[in-house]
XYZ file of C-alpha atoms in Angstrom:
646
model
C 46.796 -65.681 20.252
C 49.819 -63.734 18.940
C 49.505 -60.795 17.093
C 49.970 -62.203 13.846
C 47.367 -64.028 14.285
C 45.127 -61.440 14.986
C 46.638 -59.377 12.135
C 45.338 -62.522 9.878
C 42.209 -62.423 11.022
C 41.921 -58.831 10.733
C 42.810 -59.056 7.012
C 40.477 -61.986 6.398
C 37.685 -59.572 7.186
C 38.992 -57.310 5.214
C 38.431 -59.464 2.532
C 34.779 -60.215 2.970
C 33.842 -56.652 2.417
C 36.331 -55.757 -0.684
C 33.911 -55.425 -3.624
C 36.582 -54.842 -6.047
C 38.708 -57.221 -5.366
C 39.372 -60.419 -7.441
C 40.181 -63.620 -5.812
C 43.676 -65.173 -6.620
C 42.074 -67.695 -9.270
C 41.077 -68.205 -12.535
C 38.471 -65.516 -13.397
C 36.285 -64.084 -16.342
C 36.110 -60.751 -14.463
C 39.118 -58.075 -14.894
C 40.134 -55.511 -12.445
C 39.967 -51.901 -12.613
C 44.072 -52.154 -13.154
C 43.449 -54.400 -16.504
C 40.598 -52.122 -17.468
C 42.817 -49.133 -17.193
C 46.015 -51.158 -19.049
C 43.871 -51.833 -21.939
C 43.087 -48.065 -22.316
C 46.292 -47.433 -22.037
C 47.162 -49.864 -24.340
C 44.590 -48.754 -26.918
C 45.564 -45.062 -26.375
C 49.403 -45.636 -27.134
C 49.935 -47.851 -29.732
C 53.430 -49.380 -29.429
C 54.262 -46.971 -26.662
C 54.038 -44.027 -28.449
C 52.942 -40.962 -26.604
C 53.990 -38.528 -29.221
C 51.615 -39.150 -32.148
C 53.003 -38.990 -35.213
C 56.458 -37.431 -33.568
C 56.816 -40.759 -33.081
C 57.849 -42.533 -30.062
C 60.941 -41.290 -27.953
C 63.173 -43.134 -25.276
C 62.287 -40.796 -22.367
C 60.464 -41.044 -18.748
C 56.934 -40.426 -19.516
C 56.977 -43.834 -21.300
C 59.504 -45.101 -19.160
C 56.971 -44.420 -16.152
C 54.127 -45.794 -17.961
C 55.881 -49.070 -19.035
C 56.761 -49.924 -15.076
C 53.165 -49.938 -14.746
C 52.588 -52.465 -17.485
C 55.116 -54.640 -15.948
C 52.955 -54.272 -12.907
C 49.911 -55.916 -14.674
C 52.140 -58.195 -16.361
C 53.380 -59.545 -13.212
C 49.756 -59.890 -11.101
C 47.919 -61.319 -14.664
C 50.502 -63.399 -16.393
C 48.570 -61.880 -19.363
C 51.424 -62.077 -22.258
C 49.513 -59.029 -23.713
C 51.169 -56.487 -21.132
C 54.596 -57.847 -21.818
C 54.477 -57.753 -25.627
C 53.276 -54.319 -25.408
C 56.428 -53.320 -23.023
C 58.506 -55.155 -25.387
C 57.272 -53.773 -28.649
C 57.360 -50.381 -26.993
C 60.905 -50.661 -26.382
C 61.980 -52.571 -29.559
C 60.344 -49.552 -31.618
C 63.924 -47.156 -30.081
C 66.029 -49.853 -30.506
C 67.826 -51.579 -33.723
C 69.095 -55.260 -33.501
C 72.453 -54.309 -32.047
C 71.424 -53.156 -29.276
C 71.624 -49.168 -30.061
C 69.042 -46.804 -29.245
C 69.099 -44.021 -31.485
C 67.202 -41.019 -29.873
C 69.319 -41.911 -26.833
C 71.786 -39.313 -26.205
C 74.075 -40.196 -22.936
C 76.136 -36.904 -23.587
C 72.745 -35.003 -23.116
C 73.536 -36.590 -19.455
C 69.998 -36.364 -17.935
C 68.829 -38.504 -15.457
C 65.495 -38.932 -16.939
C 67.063 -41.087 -20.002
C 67.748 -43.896 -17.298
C 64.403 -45.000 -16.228
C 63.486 -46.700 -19.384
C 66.772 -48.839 -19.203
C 64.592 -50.752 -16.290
C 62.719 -52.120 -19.294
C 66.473 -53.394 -20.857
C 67.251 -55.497 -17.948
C 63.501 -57.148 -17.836
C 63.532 -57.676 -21.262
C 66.772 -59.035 -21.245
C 66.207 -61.405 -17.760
C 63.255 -62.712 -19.504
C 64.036 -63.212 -23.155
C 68.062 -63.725 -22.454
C 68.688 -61.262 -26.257
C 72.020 -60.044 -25.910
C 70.696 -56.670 -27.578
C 68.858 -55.510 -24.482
C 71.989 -56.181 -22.327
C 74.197 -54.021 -24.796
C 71.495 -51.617 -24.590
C 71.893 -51.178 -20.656
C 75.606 -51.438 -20.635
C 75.043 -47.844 -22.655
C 72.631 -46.400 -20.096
C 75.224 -47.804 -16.940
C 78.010 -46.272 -18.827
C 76.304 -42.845 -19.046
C 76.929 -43.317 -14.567
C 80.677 -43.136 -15.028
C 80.581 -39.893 -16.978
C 77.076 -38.004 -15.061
C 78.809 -35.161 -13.514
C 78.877 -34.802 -10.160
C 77.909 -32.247 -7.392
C 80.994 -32.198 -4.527
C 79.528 -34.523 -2.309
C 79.546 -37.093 -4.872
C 75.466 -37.147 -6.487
C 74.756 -36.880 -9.775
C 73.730 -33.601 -11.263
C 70.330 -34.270 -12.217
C 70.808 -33.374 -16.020
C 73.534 -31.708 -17.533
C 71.976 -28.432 -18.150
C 71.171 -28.066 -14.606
C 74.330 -27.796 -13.179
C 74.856 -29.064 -9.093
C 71.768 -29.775 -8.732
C 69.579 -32.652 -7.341
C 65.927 -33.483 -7.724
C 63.659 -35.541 -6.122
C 62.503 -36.533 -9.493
C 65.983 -38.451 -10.290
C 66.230 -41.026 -7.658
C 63.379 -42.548 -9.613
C 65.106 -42.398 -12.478
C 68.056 -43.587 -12.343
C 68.415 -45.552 -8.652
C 66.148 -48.498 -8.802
C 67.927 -49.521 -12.329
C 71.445 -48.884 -10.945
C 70.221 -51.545 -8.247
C 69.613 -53.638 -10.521
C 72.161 -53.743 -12.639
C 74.644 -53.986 -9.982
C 72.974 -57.218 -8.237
C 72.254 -59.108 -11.920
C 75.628 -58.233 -13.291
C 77.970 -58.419 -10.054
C 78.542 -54.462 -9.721
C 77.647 -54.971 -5.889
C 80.469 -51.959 -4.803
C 77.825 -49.888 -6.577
C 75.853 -50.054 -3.683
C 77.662 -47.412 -2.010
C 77.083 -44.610 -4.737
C 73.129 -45.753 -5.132
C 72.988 -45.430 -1.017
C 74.994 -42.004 -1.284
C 72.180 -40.082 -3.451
C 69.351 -40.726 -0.885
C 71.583 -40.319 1.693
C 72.825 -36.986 0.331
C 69.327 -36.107 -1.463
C 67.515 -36.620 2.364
C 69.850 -34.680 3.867
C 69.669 -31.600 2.279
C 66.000 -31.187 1.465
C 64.317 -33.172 4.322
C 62.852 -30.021 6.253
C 63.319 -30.756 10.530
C 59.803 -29.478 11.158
C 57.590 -31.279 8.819
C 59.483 -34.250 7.930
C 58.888 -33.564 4.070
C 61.253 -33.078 1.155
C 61.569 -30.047 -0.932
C 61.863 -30.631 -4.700
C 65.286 -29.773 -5.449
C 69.197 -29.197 -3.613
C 71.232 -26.844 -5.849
C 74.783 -26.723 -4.065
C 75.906 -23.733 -5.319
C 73.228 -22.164 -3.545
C 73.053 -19.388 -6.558
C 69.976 -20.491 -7.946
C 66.648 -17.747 -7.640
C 64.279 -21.117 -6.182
C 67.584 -21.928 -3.645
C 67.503 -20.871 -0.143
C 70.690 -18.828 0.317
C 71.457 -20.738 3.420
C 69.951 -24.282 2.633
C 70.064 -24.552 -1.591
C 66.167 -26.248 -1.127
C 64.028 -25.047 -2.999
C 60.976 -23.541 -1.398
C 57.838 -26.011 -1.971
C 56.612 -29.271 -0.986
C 55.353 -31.091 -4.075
C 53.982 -34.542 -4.014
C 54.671 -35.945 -7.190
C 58.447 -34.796 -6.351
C 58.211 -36.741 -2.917
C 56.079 -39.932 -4.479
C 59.217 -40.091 -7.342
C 61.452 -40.609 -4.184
C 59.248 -42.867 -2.462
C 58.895 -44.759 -5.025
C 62.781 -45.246 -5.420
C 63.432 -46.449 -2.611
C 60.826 -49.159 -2.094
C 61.953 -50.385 -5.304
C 65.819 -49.786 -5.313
C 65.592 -51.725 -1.085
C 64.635 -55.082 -3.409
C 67.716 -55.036 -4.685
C 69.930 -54.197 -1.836
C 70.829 -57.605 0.636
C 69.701 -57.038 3.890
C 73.192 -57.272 5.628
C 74.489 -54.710 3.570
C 74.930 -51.838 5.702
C 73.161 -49.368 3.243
C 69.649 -51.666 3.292
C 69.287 -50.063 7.211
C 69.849 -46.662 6.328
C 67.764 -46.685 3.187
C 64.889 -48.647 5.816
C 65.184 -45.887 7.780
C 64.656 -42.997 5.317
C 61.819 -44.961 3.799
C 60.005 -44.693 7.771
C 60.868 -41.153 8.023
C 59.473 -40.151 5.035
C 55.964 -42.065 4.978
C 55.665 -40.957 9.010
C 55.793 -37.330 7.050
C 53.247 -38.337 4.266
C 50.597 -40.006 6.390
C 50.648 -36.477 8.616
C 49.586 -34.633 5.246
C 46.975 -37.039 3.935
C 43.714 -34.773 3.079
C 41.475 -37.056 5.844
C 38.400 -36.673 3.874
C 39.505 -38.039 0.389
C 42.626 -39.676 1.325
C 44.496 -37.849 -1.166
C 47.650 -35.747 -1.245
C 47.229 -32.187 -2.441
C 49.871 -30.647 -5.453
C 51.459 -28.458 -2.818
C 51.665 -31.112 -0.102
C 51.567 -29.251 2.892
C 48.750 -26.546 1.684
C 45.440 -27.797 1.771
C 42.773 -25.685 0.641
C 45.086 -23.051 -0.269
C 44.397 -20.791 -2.816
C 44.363 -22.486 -6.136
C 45.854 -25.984 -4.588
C 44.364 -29.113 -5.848
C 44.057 -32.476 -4.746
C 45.887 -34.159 -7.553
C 46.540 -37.840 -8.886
C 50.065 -38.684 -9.816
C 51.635 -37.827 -6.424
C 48.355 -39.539 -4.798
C 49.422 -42.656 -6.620
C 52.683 -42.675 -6.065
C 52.161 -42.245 -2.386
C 49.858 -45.206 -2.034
C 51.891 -47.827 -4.366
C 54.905 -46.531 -1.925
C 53.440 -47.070 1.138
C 50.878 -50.562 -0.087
C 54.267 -52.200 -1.322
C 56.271 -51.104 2.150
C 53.631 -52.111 4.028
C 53.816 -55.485 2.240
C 56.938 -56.167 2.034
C 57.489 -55.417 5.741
C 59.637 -51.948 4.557
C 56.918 -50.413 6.746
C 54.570 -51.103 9.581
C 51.582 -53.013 8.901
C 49.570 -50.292 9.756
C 50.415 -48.014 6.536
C 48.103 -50.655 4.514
C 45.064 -48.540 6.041
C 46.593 -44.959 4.673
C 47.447 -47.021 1.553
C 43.870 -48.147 1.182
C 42.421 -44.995 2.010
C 44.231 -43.297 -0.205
C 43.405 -45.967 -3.068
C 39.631 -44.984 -2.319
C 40.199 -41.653 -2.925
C 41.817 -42.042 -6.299
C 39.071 -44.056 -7.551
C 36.355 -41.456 -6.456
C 38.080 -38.777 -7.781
C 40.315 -38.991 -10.190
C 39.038 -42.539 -12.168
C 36.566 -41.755 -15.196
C 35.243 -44.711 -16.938
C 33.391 -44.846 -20.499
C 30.551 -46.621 -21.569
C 32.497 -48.523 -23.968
C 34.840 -49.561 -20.740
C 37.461 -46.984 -21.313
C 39.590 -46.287 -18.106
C 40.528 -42.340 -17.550
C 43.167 -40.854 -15.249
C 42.064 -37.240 -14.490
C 43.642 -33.535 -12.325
C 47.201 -35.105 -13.503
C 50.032 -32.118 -13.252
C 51.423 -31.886 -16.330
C 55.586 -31.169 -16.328
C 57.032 -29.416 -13.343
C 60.747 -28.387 -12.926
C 63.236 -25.688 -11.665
C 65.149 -23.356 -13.585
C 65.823 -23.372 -17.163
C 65.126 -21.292 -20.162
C 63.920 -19.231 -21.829
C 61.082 -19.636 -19.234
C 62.647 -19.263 -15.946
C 60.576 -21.882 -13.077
C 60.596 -20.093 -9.935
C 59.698 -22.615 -7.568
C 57.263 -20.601 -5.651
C 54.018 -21.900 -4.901
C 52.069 -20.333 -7.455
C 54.361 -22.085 -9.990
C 53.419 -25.312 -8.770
C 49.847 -24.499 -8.365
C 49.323 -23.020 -12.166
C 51.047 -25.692 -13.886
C 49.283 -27.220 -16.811
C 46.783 -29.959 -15.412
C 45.683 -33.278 -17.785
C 43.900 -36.251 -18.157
C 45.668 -39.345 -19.251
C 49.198 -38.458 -18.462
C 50.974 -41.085 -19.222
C 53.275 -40.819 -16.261
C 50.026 -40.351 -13.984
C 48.439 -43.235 -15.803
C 51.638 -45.280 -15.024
C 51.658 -44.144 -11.230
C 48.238 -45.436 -11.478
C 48.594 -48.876 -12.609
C 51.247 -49.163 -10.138
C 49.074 -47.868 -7.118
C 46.082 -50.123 -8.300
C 48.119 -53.548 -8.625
C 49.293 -52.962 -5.127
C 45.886 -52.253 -4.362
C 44.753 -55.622 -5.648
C 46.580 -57.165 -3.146
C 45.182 -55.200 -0.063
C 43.006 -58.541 0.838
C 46.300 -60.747 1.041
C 49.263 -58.556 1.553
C 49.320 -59.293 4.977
C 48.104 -62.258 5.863
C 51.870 -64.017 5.103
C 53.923 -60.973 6.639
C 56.973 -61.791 7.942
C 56.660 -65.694 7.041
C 60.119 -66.840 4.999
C 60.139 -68.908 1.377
C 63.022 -70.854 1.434
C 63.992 -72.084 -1.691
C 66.545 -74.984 -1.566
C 69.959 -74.218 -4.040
C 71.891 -77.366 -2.436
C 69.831 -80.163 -3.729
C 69.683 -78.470 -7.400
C 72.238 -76.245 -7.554
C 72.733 -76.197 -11.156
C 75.217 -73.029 -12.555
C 76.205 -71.734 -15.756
C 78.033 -68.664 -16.842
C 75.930 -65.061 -17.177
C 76.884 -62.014 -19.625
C 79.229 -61.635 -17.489
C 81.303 -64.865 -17.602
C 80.212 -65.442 -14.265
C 78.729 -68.945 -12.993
C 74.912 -68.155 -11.452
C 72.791 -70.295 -10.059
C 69.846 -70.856 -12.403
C 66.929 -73.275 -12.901
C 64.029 -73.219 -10.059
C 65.665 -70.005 -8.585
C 63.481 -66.786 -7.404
C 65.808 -64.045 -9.298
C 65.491 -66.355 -12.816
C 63.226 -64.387 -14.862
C 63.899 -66.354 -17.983
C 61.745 -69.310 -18.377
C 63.672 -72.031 -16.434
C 62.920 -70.046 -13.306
C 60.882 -69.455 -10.018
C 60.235 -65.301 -10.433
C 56.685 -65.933 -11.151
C 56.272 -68.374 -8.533
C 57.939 -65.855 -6.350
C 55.875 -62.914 -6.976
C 52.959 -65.144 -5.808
C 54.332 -65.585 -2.129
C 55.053 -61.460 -2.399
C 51.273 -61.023 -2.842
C 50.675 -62.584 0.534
C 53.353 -60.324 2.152
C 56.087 -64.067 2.420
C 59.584 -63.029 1.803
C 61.393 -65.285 -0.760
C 64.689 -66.427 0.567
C 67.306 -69.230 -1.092
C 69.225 -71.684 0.805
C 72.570 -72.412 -0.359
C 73.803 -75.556 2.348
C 72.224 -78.469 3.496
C 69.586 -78.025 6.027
C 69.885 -77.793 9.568
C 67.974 -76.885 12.898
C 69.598 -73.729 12.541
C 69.296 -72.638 9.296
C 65.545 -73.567 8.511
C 64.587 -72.039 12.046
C 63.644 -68.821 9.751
C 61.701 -70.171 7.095
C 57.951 -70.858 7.320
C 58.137 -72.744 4.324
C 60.727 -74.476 2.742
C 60.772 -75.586 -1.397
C 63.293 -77.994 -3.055
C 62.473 -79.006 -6.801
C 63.782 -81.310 -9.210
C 67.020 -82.292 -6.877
C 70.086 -82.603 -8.977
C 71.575 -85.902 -11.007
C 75.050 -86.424 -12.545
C 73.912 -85.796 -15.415
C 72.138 -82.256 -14.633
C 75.028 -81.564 -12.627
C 78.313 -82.984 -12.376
C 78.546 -82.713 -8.894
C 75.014 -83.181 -6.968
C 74.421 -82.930 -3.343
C 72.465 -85.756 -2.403
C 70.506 -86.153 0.431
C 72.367 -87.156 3.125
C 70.240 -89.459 6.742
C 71.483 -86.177 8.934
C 69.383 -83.756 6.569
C 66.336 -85.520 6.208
C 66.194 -85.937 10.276
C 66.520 -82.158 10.472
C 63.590 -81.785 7.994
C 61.462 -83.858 9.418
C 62.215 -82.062 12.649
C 61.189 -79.131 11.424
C 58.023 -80.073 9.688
C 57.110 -81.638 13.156
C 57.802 -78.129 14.358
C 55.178 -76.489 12.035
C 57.226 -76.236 8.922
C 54.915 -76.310 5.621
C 57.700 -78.668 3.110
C 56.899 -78.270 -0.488
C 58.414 -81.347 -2.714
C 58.260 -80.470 -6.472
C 59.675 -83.822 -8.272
C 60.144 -84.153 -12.177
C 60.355 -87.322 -14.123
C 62.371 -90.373 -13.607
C 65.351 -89.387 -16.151
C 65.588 -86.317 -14.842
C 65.485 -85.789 -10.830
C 67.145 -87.983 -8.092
C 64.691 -90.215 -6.048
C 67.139 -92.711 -4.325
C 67.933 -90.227 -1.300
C 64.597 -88.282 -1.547
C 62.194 -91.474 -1.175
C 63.588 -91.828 2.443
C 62.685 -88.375 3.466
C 59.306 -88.746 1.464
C 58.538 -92.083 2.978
C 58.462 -90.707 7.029
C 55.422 -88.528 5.255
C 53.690 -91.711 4.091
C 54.669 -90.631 0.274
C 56.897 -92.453 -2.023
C 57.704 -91.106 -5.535
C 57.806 -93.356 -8.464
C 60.640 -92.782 -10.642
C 58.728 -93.042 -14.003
C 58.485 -90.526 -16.724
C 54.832 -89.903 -17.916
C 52.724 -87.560 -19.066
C 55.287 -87.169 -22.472
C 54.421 -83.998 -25.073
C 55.377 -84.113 -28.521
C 56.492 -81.006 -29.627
C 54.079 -78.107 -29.109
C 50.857 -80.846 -28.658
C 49.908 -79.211 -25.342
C 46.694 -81.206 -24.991
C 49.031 -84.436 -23.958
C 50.264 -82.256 -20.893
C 46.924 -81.486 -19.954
C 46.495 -81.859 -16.034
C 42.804 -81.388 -14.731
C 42.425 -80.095 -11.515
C 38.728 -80.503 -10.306
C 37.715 -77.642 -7.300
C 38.530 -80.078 -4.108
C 37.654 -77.392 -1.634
C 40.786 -77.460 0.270
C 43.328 -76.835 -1.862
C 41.863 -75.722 -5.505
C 38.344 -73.577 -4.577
C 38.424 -73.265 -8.556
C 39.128 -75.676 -11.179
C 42.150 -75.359 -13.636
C 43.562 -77.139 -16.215
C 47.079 -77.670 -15.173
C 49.884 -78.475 -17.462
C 53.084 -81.132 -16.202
C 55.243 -82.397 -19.066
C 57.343 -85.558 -18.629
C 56.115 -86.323 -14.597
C 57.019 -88.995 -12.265
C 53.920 -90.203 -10.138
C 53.108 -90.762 -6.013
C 51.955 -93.558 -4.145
C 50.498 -93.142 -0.507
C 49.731 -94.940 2.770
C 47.783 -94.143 5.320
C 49.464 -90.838 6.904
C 49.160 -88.887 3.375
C 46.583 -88.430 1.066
C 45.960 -87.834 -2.495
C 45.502 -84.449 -3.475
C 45.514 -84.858 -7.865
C 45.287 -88.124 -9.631
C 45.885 -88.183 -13.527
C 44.340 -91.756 -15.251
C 44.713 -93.449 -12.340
C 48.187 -92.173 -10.822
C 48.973 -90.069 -8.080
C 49.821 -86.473 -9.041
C 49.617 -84.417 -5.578
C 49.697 -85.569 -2.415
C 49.851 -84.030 0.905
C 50.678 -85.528 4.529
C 50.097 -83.581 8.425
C 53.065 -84.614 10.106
C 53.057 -83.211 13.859
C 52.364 -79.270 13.543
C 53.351 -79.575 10.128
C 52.420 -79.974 6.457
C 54.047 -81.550 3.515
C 52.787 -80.755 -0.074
C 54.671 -83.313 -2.621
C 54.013 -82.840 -6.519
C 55.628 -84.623 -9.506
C 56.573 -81.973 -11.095
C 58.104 -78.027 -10.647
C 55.169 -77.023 -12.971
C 55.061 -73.848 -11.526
C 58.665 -72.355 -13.488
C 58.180 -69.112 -15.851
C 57.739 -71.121 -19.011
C 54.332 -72.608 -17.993
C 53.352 -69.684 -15.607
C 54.334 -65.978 -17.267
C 51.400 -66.475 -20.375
C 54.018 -66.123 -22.895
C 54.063 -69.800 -24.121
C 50.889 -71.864 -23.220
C 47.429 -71.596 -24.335
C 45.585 -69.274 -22.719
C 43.316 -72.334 -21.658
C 45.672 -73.700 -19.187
C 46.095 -71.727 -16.057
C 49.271 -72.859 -14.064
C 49.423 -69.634 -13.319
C 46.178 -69.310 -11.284
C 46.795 -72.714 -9.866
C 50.007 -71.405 -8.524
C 48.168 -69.006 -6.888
C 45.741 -70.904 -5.395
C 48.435 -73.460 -3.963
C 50.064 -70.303 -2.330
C 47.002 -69.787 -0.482
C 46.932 -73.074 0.653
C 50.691 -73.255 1.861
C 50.172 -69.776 3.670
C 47.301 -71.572 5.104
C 48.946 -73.878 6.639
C 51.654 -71.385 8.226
C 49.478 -70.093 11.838
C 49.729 -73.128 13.270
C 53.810 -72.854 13.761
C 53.564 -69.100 15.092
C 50.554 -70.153 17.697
């Protein structure tokens, strides 16, 4: 047996004994992350940290919104993303300004919230939240800069670099640059790790100090270095936390996506030495423990452990940082997690703020400075760290039972474009990186759970280009009058399909309706699996009458181990012989089907019911639950994977 095998195994026992866990399926039971979102939520009205200040655009909230969008993401509970949106429409007006936003204040910390701008805008398509970020991107071309080309971290800290800024303004600079075409950017957003790494990473420990200044004149600088003198976690779990969110948005062939790998491994290899073995917690001055006055403390705990869970996961990191991950997880829950009677979720032994320099209290940087800062509960930046550690930790039974498998989403068949912001033509419609309801993100973020890389496939197939994928989609394939020029399936592809399922591929077939899919050079493919699609249009809704959508999906214990209630609008149907079976009927017709074929498995459905609109929460009764469906059919395909790697 190979070892990823045995590394499926391993995890599967994992799961039995993971109390806290729950399943990927429709459930009455919330997690510990909800729990703590709700407080949150209850706590901060509208975002507001401040009271009646009122809210402000700054990091804090910036920090704690990234961990709604967390929730949002593993729940599909619309309540998480209304409060991130509310929370951000409360700065904004309807053009797209942001008042208490001051770009010639030039401080790094202003940025993070703009990762809210492109969300909101990928999802709800408003022009306003696009304008918005164009003002936070613009406030790059004026930052100054230190001589080797970083930003300075805020303008009244001149030439100097934090730790605390590559979380702030890296992982949305990624992202703008891949949605809106900025792609050159990547060299600037690899040059402040690079840069950052190189001038704080200490040779003998492998950790990062807090700060570079590159004058050097600074009282925290070392005269020969410009690092300041102290190893702080929350410092080092900002960075960490960069770059396992800014590599998602660097390609893989770029050149930068290796070197940013690489400082991602050096950095955990560093952690992992300084995790308290006990608790599995990270102590305020990192490399202290038991020192006088040092604390175990939560932010930079958290921070560590959503790091190193999502590297792990993602296959950033070895497989075997899940265990420090997990251990660490542990810890935080023991020790830092207080929970009410009434339910009520509390983060505790938070650091308050923490920086160098300034006035007219000077920061020293010296280890009793770090040690006597001001220490909370329910800080919202802690609380955000939090729900970001804990939804990564609600994954620890999956996350690696699909690592390294491959997603491969077809864009030949339905390669449908139209023009961005940006003027640009972008694929769109069943596509992972479509937020907005029309595509796949949601969908995607399901295979991510299990660890499966989502890839897209922009040419026909061949032996050679679905040799990488484990499992290969294509939904809705195009017609003329979708797109004006449709690929259609040609004899040659389906041969190299079928090859490949025979192989051990898992094929996943998500028809639509009869007026609005091609069937004439799919059926052919279908029919070598014993499954022919009829070309009807059923299962019609009138306007927002969701009950004539309605799908029931009984537990079949194979695919479903919970029952749903599905919802397909406008669906072809399926037929079967002998070599496929019926998965889903609907009054009578065939509504899933699935066929073995060699090594292989084919999953056909008559309909791509598993797009945003009908699996983020924000539009269906809560009743139906494509979204837990989903879920469960990712399972299944995953499933179905071991028997092509043994």
């Amino acid at each position: 047996m190979k070892l990823c095998a045995l590394v499926r195994l391993a995890v599967v026992g994992f799961c039995l004994c993971v109390s806290w866990m729950v399943l990927p399926a429709q459930s009455s039971h919330e997690t510990l992350t909800e729990h703590a979102a709700d407080s949150a939520i209850v706590r901060w009205p509208d975002g507001n940290l401040f009271g009646t200040r009122g809210a402000k655009w700054e990091y804090d909230t910036g920090t704690l919104l990234m961990g709604m969008d967390a929730v949002w993401y593993e729940t599909a509970s619309p309540k998480y993303f209304d409060y991130v949106k509310r929370s951000v429409d409360i700065l904004m007006d309807k053009d797209g300004n942001i008042p208490s936003y001051k770009s010639s204040e030039n401080t790094l910390d202003n940025i993070l919230m703009g990762r809210q701008l492109l969300l909101l805008y990928r999802v709800t398509e408003d022009k306003k939240y696009y304008k918005a970020a164009t003002q936070l991107r613009q406030q790059f071309r004026q930052q100054p800069r230190t001589q080797a080309g970083t930003f300075w971290h805020k303008q009244i800290y001149p030439s100097q670099m934090w730790l605390d800024g590559l979380y702030m303004a890296e992982p949305f600079y990624a992202e703008y640059a891949q949605t809106f075409h900025e792609t050159v950017d990547y060299d600037d957003i690899a040059r402040q790790f690079v840069v950052m790494e190189k001038h704080v990473r200490d040779p003998k420990t492998g950790l990062l100090y807090h700060a570079w200044d590159e004058t050097k004149q600074q009282k925290w600088a070392n005269k020969q270095t410009g690092a300041s003198q102290v190893f702080w976690s929350r410092g080092m779990g900002w960075y960490a936390m960069a770059l396992v969110d800014t590599l998602g948005y660097i390609p893989k062939d770029n050149p930068h996506y290796t070197e940013l790998l690489l400082i991602l491994n050096r950095l955990a290899a560093a952690i992992v030495k300084y995790q308290d073995p006990k608790s599995g917690l990270w102590w305020q001055v990192t490399d202290k423990p038991n020192a006088d006055k040092n604390y175990l403390e939560s932010s930079g705990s958290c921070m560590f452990v959503y790091a190193l869970a999502k590297g792990a996961r993602l296959g950033y990191l070895p497989a075997s940082y899940q265990g420090a991950a997990r251990h660490g997880y542990s810890g935080i829950v023991k020790e830092f997690i207080h929970t009410d009677a009434d339910g009520t979720v509390h983060l505790t032994k938070t650091v308050g703020a923490v920086g160098l320099g300034g006035s007219p209290t000077y920061r020293d940087g010296t280890y009793n400075y770090y040690v006597s800062a001001e220490v909370k509960s329910d800080e919202a930046k802690g609380v955000g760290a939090f729900l970001l550690a804990s939804s990564e930790a609600d994954f620890f039974p999956t996350a690696l039972q699909g690592r390294g498998d491959v997603a491969l989403l077809d864009a030949y068949y339905n390669s449908q474009k139209h023009a961005d912001v940006t003027g640009q033509q972008v694929y769109y419609h069943y596509k992972w990186n479509d937020l907005a309801a029309s595509g796949f993100s949601f969908f995607a973020h399901a295979f991510h759970r299990y660890g499966v890389k989502t890839e897209t496939l922009y040419a026909a197939p061949t032996a050679e280009n679905l040799a990488k994928a484990q499992i290969y989609i294509i939904a809705s394939p195009d017609i003329p009058s979708k797109n004006p020029k449709p690929n259609f399936m040609t004899a040659q592809d389906a041969d190299a399909i079928v090859a490949w399922v025979k192989n051990g591929g898992v094929l996943v077939m998500l028809e639509n309706d009869g007026q609005s899919s091609e069937f004439e050079h799919i059926n052919p493919l279908m029919k070598r699996f014993g499954i022919h699609y009829n070309p009807v249009v059923k299962n019609q809704v009138t306007g927002r009458q969701f009950e004539m959508g309605q799908v029931p999906a009984p537990a079949d214990g194979t695919l479903f181990l919970h029952s749903h209630k599905l919802y397909m609008k406008e669906i072809s149907t399926i037929t079967t012989n002998k070599h496929a079976q019926l998965l889903l009927t609907l009054r009578g017709d065939g509504v899933m089907a699935m066929a073995k074929f060699g090594k292989g498995t084919v999953y056909a459905n008559v309909d791509p019911w598993l797009y945003n609109e009908y699996t983020d929460g924000r539009k269906l009764p809560p009743d139906y639950d494509n979204f837990a469906g989903g879920l469960e059919l990712v399972r299944w395909l995953v499933e179905q994977v071991p028997a092509m790697k043994n």
